[in-house]
Coordinates of C-alpha atoms and ligand atoms in Angstrom, one line a residue:
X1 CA 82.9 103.7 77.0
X2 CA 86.3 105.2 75.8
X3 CA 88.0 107.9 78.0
X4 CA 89.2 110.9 76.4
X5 CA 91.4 114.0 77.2
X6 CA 88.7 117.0 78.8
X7 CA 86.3 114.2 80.1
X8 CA 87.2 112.8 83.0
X9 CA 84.8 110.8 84.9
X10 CA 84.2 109.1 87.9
X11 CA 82.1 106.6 86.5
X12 CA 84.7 104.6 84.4
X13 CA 83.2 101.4 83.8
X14 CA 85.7 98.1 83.6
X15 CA 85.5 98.5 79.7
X16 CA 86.9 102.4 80.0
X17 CA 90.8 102.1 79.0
X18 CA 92.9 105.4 78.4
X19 CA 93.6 103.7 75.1
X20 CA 93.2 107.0 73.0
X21 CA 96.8 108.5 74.6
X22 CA 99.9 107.1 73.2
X23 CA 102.9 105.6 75.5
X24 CA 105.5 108.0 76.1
X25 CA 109.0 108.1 77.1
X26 CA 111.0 109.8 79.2
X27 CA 114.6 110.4 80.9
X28 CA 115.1 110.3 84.6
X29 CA 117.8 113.0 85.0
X30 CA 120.7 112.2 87.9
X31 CA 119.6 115.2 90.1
X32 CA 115.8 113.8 89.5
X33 CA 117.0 111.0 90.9
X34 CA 119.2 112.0 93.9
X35 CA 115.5 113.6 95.4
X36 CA 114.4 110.1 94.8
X37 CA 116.3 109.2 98.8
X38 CA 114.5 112.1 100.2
X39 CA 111.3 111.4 98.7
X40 CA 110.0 108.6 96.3
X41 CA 107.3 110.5 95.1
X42 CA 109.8 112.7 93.2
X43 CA 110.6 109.1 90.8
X44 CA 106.7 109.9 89.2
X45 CA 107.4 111.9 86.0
X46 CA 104.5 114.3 86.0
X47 CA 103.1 112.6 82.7
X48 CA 102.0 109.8 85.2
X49 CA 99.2 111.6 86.4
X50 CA 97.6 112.1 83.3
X51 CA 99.0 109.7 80.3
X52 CA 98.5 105.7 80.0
X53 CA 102.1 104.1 80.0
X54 CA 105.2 106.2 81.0
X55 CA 108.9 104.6 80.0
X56 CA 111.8 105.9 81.9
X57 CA 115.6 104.2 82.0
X58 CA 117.2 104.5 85.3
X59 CA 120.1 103.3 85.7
X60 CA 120.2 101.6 82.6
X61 CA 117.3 99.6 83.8
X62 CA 113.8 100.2 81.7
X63 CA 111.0 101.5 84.1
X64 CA 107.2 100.8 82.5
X65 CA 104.9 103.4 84.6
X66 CA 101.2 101.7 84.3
X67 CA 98.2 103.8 84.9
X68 CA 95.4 102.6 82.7
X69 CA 93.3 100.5 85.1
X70 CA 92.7 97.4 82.4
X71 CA 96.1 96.9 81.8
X72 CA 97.2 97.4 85.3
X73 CA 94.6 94.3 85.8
X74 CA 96.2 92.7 82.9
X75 CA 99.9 92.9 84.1
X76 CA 99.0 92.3 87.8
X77 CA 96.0 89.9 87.7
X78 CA 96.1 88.0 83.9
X79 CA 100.0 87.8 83.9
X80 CA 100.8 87.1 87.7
X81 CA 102.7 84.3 87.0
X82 CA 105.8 86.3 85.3
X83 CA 105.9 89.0 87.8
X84 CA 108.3 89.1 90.3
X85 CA 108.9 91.0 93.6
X86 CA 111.6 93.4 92.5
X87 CA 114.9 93.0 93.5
X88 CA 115.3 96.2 95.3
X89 CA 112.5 95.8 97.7
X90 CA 113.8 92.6 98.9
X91 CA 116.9 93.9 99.3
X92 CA 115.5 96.6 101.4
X93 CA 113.1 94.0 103.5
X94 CA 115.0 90.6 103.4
X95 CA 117.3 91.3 106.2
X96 CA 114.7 91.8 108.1
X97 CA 111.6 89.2 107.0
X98 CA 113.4 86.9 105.9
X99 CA 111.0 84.9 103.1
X100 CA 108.0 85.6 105.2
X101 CA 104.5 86.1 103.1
X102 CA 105.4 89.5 102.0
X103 CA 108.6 88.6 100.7
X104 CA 108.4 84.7 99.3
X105 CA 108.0 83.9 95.9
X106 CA 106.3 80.9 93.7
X107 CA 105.2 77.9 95.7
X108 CA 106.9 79.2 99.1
X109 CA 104.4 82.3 99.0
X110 CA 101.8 80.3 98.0
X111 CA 101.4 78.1 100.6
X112 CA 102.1 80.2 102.9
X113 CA 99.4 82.5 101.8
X114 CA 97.0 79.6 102.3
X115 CA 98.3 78.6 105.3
X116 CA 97.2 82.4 106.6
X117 CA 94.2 82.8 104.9
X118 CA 92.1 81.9 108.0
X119 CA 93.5 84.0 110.3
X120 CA 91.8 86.7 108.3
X121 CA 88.6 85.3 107.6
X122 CA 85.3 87.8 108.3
X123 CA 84.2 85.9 111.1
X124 CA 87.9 86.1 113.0
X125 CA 88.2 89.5 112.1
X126 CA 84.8 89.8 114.2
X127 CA 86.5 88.5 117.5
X128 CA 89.5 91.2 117.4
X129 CA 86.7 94.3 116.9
X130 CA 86.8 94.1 121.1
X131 CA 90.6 94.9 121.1
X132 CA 90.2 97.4 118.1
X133 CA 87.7 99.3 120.2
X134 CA 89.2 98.8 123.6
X135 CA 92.6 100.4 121.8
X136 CA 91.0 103.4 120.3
X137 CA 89.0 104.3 123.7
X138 CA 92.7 104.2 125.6
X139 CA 93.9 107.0 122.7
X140 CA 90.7 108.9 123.4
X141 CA 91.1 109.5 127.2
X142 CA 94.7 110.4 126.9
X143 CA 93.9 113.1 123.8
X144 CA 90.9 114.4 126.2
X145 CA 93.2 114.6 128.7
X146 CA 95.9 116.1 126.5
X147 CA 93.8 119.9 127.1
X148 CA 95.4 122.1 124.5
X149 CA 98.6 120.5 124.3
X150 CA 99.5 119.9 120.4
X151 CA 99.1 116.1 119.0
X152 CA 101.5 114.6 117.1
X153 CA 99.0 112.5 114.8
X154 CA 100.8 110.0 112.7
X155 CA 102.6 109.3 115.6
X156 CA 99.2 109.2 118.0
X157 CA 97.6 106.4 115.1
X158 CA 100.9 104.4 114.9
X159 CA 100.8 103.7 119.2
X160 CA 97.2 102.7 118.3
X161 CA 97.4 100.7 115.5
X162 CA 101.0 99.5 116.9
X163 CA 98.6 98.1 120.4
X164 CA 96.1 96.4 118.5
X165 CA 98.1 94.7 116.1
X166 CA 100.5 93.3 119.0
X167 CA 97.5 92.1 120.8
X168 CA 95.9 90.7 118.1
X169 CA 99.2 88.6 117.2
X170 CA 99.8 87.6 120.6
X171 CA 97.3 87.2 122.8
X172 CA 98.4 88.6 126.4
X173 CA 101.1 90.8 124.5
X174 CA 103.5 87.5 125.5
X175 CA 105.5 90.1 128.0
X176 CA 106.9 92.1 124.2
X177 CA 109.3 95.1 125.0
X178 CA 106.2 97.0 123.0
X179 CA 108.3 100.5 123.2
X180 CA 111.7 98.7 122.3
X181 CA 110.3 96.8 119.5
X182 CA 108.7 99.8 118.0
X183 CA 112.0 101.9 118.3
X184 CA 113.5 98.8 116.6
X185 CA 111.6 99.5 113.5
X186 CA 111.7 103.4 113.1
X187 CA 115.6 102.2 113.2
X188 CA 115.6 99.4 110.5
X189 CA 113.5 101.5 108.1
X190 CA 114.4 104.6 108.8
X191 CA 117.4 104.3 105.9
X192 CA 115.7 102.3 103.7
X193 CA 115.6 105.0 101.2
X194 CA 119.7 104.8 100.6
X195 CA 118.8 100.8 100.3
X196 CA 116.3 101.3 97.2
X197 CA 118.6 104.0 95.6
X198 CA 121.8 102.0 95.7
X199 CA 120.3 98.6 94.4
X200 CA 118.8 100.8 91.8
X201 CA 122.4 102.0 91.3
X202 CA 123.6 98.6 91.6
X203 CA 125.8 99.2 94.3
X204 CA 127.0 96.3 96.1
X205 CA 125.2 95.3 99.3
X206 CA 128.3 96.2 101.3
X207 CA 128.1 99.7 100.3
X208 CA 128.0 102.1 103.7
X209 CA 125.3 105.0 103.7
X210 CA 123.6 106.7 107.2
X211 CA 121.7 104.0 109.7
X212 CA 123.2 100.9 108.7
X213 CA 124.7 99.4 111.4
X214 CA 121.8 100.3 113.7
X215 CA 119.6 99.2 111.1
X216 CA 121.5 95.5 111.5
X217 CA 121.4 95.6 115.2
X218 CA 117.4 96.4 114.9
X219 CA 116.6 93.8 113.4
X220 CA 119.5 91.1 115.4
X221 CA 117.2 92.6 118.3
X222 CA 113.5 92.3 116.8
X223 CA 114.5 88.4 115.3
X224 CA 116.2 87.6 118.8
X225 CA 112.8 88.8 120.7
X226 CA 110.4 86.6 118.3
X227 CA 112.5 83.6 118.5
X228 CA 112.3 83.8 122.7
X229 CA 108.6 84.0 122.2
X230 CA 108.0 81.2 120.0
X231 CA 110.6 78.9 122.4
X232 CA 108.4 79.6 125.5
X233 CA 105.3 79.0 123.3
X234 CA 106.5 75.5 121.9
X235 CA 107.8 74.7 125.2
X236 CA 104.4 75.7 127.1
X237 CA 101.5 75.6 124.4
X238 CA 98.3 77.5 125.4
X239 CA 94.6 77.6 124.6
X240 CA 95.2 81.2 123.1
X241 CA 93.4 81.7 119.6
X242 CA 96.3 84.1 118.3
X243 CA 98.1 84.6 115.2
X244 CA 101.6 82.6 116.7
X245 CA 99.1 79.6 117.6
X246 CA 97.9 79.9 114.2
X247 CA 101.5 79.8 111.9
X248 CA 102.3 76.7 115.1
X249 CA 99.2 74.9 113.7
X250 CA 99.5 75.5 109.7
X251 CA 99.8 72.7 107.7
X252 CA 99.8 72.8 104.2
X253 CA 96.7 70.8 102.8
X254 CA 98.4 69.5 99.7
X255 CA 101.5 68.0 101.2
X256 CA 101.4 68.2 105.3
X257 CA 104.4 70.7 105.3
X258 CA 104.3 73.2 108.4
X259 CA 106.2 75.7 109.6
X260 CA 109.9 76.1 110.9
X261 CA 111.2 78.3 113.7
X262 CA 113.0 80.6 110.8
X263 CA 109.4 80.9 109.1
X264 CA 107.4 81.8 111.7
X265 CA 109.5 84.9 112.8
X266 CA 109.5 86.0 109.3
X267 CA 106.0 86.1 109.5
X268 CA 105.3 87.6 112.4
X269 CA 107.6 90.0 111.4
X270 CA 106.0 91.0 108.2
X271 CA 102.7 91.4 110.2
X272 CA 103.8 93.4 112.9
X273 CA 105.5 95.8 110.8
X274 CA 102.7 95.6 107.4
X275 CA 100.3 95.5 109.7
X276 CA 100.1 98.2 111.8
X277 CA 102.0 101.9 109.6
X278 CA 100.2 101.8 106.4
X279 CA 96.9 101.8 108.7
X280 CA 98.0 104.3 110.9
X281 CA 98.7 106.7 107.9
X282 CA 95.2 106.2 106.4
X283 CA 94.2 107.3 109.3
X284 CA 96.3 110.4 110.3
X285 CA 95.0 111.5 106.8
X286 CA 91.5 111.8 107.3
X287 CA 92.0 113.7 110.3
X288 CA 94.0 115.9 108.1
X289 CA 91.3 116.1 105.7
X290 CA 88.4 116.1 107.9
X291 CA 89.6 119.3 109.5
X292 CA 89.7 121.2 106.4
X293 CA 86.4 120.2 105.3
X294 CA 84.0 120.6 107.9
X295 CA 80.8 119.8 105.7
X296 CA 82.0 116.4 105.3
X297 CA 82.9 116.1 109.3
X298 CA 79.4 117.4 110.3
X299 CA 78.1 114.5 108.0
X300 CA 80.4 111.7 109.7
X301 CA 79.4 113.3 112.9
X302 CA 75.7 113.0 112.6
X303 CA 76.6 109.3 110.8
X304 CA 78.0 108.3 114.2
X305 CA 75.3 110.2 116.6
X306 CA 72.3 108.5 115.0
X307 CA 74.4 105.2 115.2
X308 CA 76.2 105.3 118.4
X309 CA 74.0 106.9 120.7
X310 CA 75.7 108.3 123.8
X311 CA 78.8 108.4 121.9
X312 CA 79.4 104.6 123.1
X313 CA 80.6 102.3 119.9
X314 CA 79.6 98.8 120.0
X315 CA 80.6 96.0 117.9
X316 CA 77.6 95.7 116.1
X317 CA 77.9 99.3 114.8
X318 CA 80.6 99.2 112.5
X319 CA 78.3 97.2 109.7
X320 CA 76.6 100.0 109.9
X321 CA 78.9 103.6 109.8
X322 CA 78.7 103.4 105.9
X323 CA 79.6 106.9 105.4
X324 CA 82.7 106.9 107.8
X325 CA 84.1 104.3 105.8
X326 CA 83.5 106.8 102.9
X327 CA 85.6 108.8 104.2
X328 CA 88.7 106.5 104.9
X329 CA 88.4 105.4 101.5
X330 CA 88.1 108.6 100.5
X331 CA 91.4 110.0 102.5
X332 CA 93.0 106.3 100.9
X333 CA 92.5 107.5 97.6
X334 CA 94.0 111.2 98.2
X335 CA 97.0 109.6 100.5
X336 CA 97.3 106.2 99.6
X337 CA 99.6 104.8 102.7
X338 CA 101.0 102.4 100.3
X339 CA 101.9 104.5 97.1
X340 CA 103.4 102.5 94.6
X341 CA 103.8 98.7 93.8
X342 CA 106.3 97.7 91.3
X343 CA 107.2 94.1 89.8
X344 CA 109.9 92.8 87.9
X345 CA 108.7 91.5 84.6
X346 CA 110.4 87.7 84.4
X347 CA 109.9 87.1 80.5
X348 CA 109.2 89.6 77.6
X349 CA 105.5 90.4 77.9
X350 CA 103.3 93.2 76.0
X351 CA 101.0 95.9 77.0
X352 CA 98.4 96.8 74.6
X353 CA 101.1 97.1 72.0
X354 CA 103.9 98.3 74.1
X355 CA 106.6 95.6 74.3
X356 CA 108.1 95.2 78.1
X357 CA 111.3 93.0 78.1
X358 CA 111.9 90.5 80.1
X359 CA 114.0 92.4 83.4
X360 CA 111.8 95.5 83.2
X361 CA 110.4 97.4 86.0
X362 CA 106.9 97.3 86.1
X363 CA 105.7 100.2 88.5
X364 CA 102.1 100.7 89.2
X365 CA 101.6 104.2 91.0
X366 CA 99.1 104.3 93.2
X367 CA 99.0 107.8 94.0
X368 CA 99.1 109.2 90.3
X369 CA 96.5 106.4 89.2
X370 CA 94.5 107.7 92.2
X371 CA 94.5 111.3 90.9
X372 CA 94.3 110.4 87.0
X373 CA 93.2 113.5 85.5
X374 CA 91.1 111.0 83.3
X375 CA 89.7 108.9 85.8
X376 CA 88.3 110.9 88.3
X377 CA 86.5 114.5 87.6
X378 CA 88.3 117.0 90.3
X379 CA 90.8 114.4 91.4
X380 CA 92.8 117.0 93.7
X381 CA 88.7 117.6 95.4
X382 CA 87.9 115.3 98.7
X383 CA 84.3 113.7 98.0
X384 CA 83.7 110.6 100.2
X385 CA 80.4 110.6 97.9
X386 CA 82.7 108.9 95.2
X387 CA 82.9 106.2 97.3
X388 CA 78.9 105.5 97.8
X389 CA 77.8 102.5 96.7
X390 CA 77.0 103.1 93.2
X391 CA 79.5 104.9 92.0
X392 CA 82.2 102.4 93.6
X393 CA 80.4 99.8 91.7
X394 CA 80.5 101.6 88.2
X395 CA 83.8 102.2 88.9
X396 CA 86.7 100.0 87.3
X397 CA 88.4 97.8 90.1
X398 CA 91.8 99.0 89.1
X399 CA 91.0 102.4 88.9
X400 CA 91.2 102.5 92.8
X401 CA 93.5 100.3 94.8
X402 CA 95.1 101.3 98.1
X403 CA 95.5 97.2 98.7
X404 CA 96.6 96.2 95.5
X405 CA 95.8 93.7 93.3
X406 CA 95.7 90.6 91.7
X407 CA 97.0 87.6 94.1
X408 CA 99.5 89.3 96.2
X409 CA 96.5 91.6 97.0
X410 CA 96.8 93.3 100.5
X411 CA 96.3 90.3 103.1
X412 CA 95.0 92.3 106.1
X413 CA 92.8 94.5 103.6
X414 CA 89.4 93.5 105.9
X415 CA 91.6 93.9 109.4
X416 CA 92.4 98.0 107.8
X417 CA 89.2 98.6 107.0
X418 CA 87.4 97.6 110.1
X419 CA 90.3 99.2 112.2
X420 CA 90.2 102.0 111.1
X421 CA 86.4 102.7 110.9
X422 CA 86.6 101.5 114.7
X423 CA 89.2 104.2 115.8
X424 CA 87.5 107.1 113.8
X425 CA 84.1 106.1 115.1
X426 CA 85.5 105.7 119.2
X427 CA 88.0 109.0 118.8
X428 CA 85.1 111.4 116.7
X429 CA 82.1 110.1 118.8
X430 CA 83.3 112.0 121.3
X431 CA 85.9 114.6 120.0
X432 CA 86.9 116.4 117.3
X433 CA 90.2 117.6 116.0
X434 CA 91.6 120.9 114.8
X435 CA 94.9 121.4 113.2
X436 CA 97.9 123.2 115.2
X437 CA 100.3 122.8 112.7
X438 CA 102.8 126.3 112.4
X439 CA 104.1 124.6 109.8
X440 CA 102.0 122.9 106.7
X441 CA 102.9 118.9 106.2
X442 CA 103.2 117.7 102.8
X443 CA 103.4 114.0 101.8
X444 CA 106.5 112.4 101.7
X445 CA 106.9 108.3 100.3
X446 CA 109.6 106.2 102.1
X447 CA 108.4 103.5 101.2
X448 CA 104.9 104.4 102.8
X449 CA 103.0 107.7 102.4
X450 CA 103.9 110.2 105.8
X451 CA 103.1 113.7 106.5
X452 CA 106.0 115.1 106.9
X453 CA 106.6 117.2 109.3
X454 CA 103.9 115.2 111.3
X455 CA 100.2 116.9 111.3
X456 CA 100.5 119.3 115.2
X457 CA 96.4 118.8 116.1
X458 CA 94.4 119.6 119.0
X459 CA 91.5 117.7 120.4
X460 CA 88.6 119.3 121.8
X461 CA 85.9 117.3 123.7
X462 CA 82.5 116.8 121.4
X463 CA 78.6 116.2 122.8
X464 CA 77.1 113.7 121.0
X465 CA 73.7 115.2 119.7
Ligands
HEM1 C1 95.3 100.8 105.3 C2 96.1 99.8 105.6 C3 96.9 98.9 104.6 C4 97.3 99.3 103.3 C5 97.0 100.6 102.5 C6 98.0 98.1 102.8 C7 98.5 98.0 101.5 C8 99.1 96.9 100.9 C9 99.4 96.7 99.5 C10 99.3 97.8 98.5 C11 99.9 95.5 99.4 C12 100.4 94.8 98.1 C13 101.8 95.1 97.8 C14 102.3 94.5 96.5 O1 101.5 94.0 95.7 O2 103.5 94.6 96.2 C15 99.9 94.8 100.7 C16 100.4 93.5 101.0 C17 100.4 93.0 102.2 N1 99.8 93.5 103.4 FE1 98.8 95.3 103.5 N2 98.1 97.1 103.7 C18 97.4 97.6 104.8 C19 97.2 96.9 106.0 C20 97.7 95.7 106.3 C21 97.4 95.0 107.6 C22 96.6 95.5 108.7 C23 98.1 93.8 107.5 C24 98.2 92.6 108.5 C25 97.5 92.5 109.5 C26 98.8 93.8 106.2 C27 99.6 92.7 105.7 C28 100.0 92.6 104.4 C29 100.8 91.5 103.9 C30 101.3 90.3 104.7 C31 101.0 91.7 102.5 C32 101.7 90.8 101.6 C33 100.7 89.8 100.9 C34 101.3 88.9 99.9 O3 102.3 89.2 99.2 O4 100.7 87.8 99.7 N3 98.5 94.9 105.5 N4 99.4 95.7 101.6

């Protein structure tokens, strides 16, 4: 099956390439580019949401735009061993997670991804549903308690998903400043923007913009608070089954190597701060979406009334609230939290014809792959139907992928999912939101996808049929 111009489909099968279109190219103009530290969404030439490959030269640096799902496989799963993180992320994240899983490259992200890897296992995911659950039911009295007063949502998910992953990671909350610690982050990535556009610029590191020297002290104070932690926890080892006892215990199975003091913090690090936004977004999405479509909320209601009767969630029904996670995949696709992945090509490689030298960007976009005018029929139109079993499965993998792909593929994909089908399931089991916004949010990419300004909702209580 070949995919042509005039008909889209959502049925693209893993054969389906957008083969017929030709490559084009295509200058970034300086004022294009200034948006760029307001918004990264405004780097996507236009072209990206309905051609194959788009070139661009920023900076005097070659940017390869990828849509086509079998050559983003290609570049991100077949060629994975010349791809690189790219120089500007690290430059952005480095300071603060060190060469922690996100971060590391070659055989010091590899065994570090193995040494993880348990941790996230189905059947340890299965012990933190408690927490999930007992996290979402906290944000549901305080919204039914909140009476008419206007919720500020992104903010709302990220005290959620900010609890649960804490808990999760250390087991007690090992006595974490939680407010200070979260502060500390909105502060370190708050100018991240000016960090991407000046290494794209080529700036030297040095170069002042707007943040910095809070940014510093952020993260001086977030590295600072770990390495207390892990000193009391060496010094006094517990029973608990939590993700610091687990980095203290990895060993790597080919050649005994564990980890240091300077490794561990960078990974806790990189999972308290991947591990809790990018969630949190999905999530303030649907709500965003579920309250202009109220066919699909009546659908997801009566999903969780037949399932959850009383309006009580139990572990054993999240297997079961297939349609709710319909809808989060669905609101993914629309608002993917993560928007973009880009790699820097190592050695000269080629696309389908194209040649990509060796220093290239390679920049998979997310967001205009998941609204490819030839991949999906109506992509602007919400449809959590898309996402029912069948037509996921005639699907190309790479036609959809808010985790990623290939093997730096989203670690905590399986913790997201079932997170976030908890929190819908304990918040809309009993309540249902409506927006209050005087002002409409549009997405904005720093890094991540936000509404911006934040979505203003209220909550009003709901009786489970
Ligand atoms: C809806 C929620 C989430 C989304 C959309 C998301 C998205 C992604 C994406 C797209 C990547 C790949 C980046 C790349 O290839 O450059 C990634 C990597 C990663 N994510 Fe997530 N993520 C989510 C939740 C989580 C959670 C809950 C955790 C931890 C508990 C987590 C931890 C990580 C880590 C450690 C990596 C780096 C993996 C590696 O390089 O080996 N993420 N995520």
């Amino acid at each position: 099956m070949h995919l042509r111009a005039g008909h889209p489909t959502d049925f693209a099968t893993p054969s389906a390439t957008l083969r017929d279109l030709p490559p084009i190219r295509r200058r970034l103009t300086l004022r294009q580019f200034a948006r760029i530290t307001r918004n990264q969404l405004e780097s996507l030439p236009a072209e990206t949401f309905r051609e194959r490959i788009v070139h661009t030269r920023v900076f005097g640096r070659d940017r390869y735009h990828v849509m086509d799902p079998e050559l983003i496989g290609e570049a991100l799963v077949r060629r994975a061993d010349i791809m690189r993180r790219a120089p500007e992320m690290r430059r952005a994240l480095v300071p603060l997670l060190g060469e922690g899983l996100l971060t590391a490259e070659d055989s010091n992200w590899r065994w570090q991804r193995r040494a993880v890897a348990a941790g996230f296992q189905p059947a340890r995911l299965a012990d933190m549903v408690p927490t999930m659950l007992a996290a979402a039911e906290r944000t549901r009295d305080r919204w039914l308690a909140a009476g008419d007063t206007p919720l500020e949502i992104a903010h709302e998910m990220m005290r959620t998903t900010f609890d649960i992953i804490v808990e999760t990671m250390f087991d007690g909350g090992a006595g974490l400043d939680v407010a200070r610690v979260a502060r500390s982050i909105t502060d370190y990535a708050h100018p991240l923007g000016w960090v991407l556009a000046y290494s794209l610029a080529r700036l030297p590191d040095w170069t002042p913009y707007p943040g910095r020297t809070r940014g510093r002290e952020a993260a001086a104070y977030l590295r600072g608070t770990l390495a207390a932690i892990l000193a009391e926890r060496r010094a006094r080892p517990s029973a608990r089954a939590d993700l610091v006892a687990m980095l203290l215990a990895a060993v790597d199975p080919q050649d005994g190597r564990t980890m240091g003091d300077e490794e561990i913090i960078d990974n806790l690090l990189t999972f308290v701060t991947a591990g809790h936004e990018t969630t949190s977004l999905g999530l303030a999405w649907t709500f965003h979406l579920l309250s202009r479509h109220p066919e699909v909320e009546a659908r997801l209601f009566a999903e969780l009334d037949a399932v959850c009767p009383g309006g009580t969630v139990l572990p054993a029904h999240l297997p079961q609230l297939t349609y709710t996670r319909q809808v989060f995949s669905e609101a993914m696709r629309l608002f993917p939290p993560a928007p973009m992945i880009s790699r820097y090509v190592a050695e000269d490689m080629e696309l389908d014809g194209v040649r990509i030298p060796a220093n290239a960007m390679l920049v998979v976009p997310i967001y205009a792959v998941h609204r490819h005018a030839l991949l999906w029929s109506e992509p602007e139109r919400f449809d959590p139907d898309r996402f029912a079993p069948e037509a996921a499965a005639a699907r190309s993998r790479y036609a959809y992928m808010p985790f990623g792909a290939g093997p730096r593929v989203c670690i905590g994909n399986g913790f997201a999912v079932q997170e976030a089908v908890a929190i819908l399931a304990v918040l809309l089991a009993r309540l249902r939101l409506r927006d209050a916004a005087t002002v409409p949010s549009t997405p904005v990419m720093k890094v991540t996808l936000r509404p911006s300004p934040d979505l203003a909702m209220r909550a009003e209580a709901r009786h489970p049929a």
